[in-house]
C-alpha positions as a printed Julia matrix, in Angstrom:
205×3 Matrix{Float64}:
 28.66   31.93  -25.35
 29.54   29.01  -27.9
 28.36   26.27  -25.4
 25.38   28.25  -24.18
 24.06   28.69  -27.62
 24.62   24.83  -28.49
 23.18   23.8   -25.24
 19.99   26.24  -26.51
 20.0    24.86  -29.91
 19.8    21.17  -28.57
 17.26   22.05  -26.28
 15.15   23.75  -28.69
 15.66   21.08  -31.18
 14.94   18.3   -28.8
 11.17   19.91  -27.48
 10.82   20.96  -31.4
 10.88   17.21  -32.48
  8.98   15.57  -29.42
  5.96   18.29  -29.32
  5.85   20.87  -32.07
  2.88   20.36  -34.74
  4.47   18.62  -37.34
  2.03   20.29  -39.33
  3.7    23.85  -38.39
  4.97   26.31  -41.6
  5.62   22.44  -43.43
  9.11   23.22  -42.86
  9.82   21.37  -39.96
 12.89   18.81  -39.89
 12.48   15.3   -40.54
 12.3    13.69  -37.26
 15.34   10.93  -38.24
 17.21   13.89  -38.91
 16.18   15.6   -36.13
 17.46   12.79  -34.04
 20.26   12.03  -35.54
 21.71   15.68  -35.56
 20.94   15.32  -31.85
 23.09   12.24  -31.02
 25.98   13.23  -33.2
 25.73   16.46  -31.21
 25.53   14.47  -28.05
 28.25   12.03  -29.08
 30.75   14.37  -30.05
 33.12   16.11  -27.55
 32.36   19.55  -27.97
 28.95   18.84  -27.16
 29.86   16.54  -23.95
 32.15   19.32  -22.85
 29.91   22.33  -23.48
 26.81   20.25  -21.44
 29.33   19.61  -18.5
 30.49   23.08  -18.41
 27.17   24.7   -19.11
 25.53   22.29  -16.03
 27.89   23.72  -13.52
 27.03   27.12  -14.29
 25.47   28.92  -11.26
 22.99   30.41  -13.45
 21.74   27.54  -15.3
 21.85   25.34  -12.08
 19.27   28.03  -10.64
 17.02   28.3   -13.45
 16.67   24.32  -13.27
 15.55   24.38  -10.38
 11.65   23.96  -10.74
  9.15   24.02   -7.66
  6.83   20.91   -8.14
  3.81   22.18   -9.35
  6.11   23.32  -12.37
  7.53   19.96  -12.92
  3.51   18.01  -12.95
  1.91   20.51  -15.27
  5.28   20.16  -17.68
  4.47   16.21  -17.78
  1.02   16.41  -17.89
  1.26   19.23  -20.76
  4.15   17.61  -22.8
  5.42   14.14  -22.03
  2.21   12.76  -21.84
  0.71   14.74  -24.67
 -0.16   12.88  -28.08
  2.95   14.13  -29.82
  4.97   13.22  -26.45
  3.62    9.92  -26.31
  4.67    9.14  -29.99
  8.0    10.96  -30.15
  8.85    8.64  -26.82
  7.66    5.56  -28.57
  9.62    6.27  -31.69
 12.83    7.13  -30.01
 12.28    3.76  -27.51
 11.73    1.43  -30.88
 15.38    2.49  -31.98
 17.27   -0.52  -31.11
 20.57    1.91  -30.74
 19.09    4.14  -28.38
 17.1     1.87  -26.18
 20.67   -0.15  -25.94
 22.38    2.7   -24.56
 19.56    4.14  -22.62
 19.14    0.67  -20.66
 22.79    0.38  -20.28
 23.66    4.09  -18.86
 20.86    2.81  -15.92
 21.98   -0.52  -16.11
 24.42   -0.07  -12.3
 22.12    2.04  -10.96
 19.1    -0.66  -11.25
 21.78   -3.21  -10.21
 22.1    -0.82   -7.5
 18.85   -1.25   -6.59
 18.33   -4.28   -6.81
 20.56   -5.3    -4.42
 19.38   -2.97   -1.93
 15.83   -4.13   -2.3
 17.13   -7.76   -2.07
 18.49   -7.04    1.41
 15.05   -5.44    2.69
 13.13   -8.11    4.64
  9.21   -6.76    3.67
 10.5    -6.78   -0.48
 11.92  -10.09    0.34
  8.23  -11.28    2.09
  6.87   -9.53   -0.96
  8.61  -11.74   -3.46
  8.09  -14.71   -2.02
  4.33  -13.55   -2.35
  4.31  -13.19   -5.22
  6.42  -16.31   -5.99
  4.17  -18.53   -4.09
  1.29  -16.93   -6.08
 -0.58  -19.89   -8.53
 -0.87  -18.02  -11.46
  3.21  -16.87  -11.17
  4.3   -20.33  -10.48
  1.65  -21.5   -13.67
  3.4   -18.9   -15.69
  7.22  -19.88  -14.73
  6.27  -23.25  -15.35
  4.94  -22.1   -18.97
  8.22  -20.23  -19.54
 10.51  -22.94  -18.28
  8.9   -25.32  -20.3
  9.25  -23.52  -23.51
 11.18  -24.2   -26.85
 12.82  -20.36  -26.35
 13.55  -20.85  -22.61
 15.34  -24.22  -23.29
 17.6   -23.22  -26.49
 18.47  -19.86  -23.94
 19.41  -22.49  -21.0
 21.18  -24.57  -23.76
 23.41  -21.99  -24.66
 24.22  -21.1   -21.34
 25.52  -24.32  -20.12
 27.44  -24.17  -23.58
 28.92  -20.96  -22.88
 30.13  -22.41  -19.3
 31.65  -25.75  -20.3
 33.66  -24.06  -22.7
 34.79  -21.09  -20.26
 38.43  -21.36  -19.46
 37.98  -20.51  -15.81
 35.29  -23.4   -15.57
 37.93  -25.47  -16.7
 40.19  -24.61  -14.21
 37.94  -25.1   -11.49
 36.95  -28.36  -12.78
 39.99  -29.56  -13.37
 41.02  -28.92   -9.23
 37.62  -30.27   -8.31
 38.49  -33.3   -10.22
 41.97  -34.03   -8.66
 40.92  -32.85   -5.47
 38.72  -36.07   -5.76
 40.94  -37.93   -6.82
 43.69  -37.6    -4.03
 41.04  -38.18   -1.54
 39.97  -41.47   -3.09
 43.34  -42.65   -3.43
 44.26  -41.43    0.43
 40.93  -43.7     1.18
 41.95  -46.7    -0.91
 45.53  -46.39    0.96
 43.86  -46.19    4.49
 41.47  -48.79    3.7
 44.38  -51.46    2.46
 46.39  -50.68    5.71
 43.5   -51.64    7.66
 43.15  -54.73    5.69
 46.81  -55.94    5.58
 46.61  -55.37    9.53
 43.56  -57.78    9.91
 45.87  -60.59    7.56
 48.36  -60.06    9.69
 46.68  -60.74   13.17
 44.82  -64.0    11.53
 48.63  -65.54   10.51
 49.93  -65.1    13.99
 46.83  -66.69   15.57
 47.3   -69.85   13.54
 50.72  -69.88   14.03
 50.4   -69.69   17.5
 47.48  -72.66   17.11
């Protein structure tokens, strides 16, 4: 019953701050606080537990279970609402939360990504798109800039002073080198043989 009611509370907390007239009774909670009693909530591992446990309920899993004409009038109605529209755009313009948010999706759009590099109309799609004037105008812009350059800059940085870029330089590098010197050798054997058949000639003269 704990982690039902705690589940209830974030709930009700979470639709309170993102839609609620902050107008209501003027005894509403600050939204920062609001937010912030959320994540610690979140963060904390009574709350993890109680959403994992609560989620596998048969009971809950049922009543999430919406048809689709459910789902579209909750959107229209509430996410993209006024109040959902600005309680979206504040919680986005926390640098903390958009962090995490973009890195809990970050496999799954590398995910995708890979998958939609291996389709052959996304791939004729990007080329497209590549070949398009006003994209290769605009890369040309970017790659030409002051920001792009310092970016690049610290890139090739960050590689020449990687240990395991050292490495494989370092084997590239005497790779080279023994087949220069196995050249030089082959090409002085061939030499000395050519001195060799000119002193017998002239000898034999």
């Amino acid at each position: 019953m704990l982690k039902k009611a705690l589940l209830l509370f974030l709930l009700s907390s979470t639709c309170l701050a993102a839609c609620a007239p902050r107008e209501e009774s003027g005894r509403q909670m600050d939204y920062d606080e609001t937010k912030k009693m959320i994540v610690d909530i979140l963060k904390s591992d009574e709350g993890k537990n109680a959403l994992k446990d609560i989620m596998q309920d048969e009971e809950i899993k049922q009543s999430l279970v919406l048809d689709q004409k459910t789902v579209t009038d909750t959107i229209n109605t509430t996410l993209t609402s006024p109040k959902g529209v600005e309680f979206w755009q504040k919680t986005f313009d926390d640098p903390k939360f958009s962090e995490g948010f973009a890195k809990t999706l970050e496999s799954e759009h590398e995910a995708v990504i890979k998958d939609l590099m291996k389709d052959p109309e996304y791939q004729a799609m990007l080329m497209d798109v590549l070949k398009n004037p006003e994209m290769e105008e605009e890369m040309i812009t970017v790659l030409q800039s002051q920001k792009f350059r310092k970016h690049l800059q610290q890139v090739v940085t960050d590689t020449l002073t990687s240990p395991l870029f050292k490495v494989r330089l370092e084997e590239t590098l005497l790779k080279a080198a023994e087949e220069a010197g196995k050249e030089k050798e082959g090409g002085g054997g061939d030499e000395e043989g050519g001195g060799g058949g000119q002193g017998s000639g002239s000898e034999g003269g």
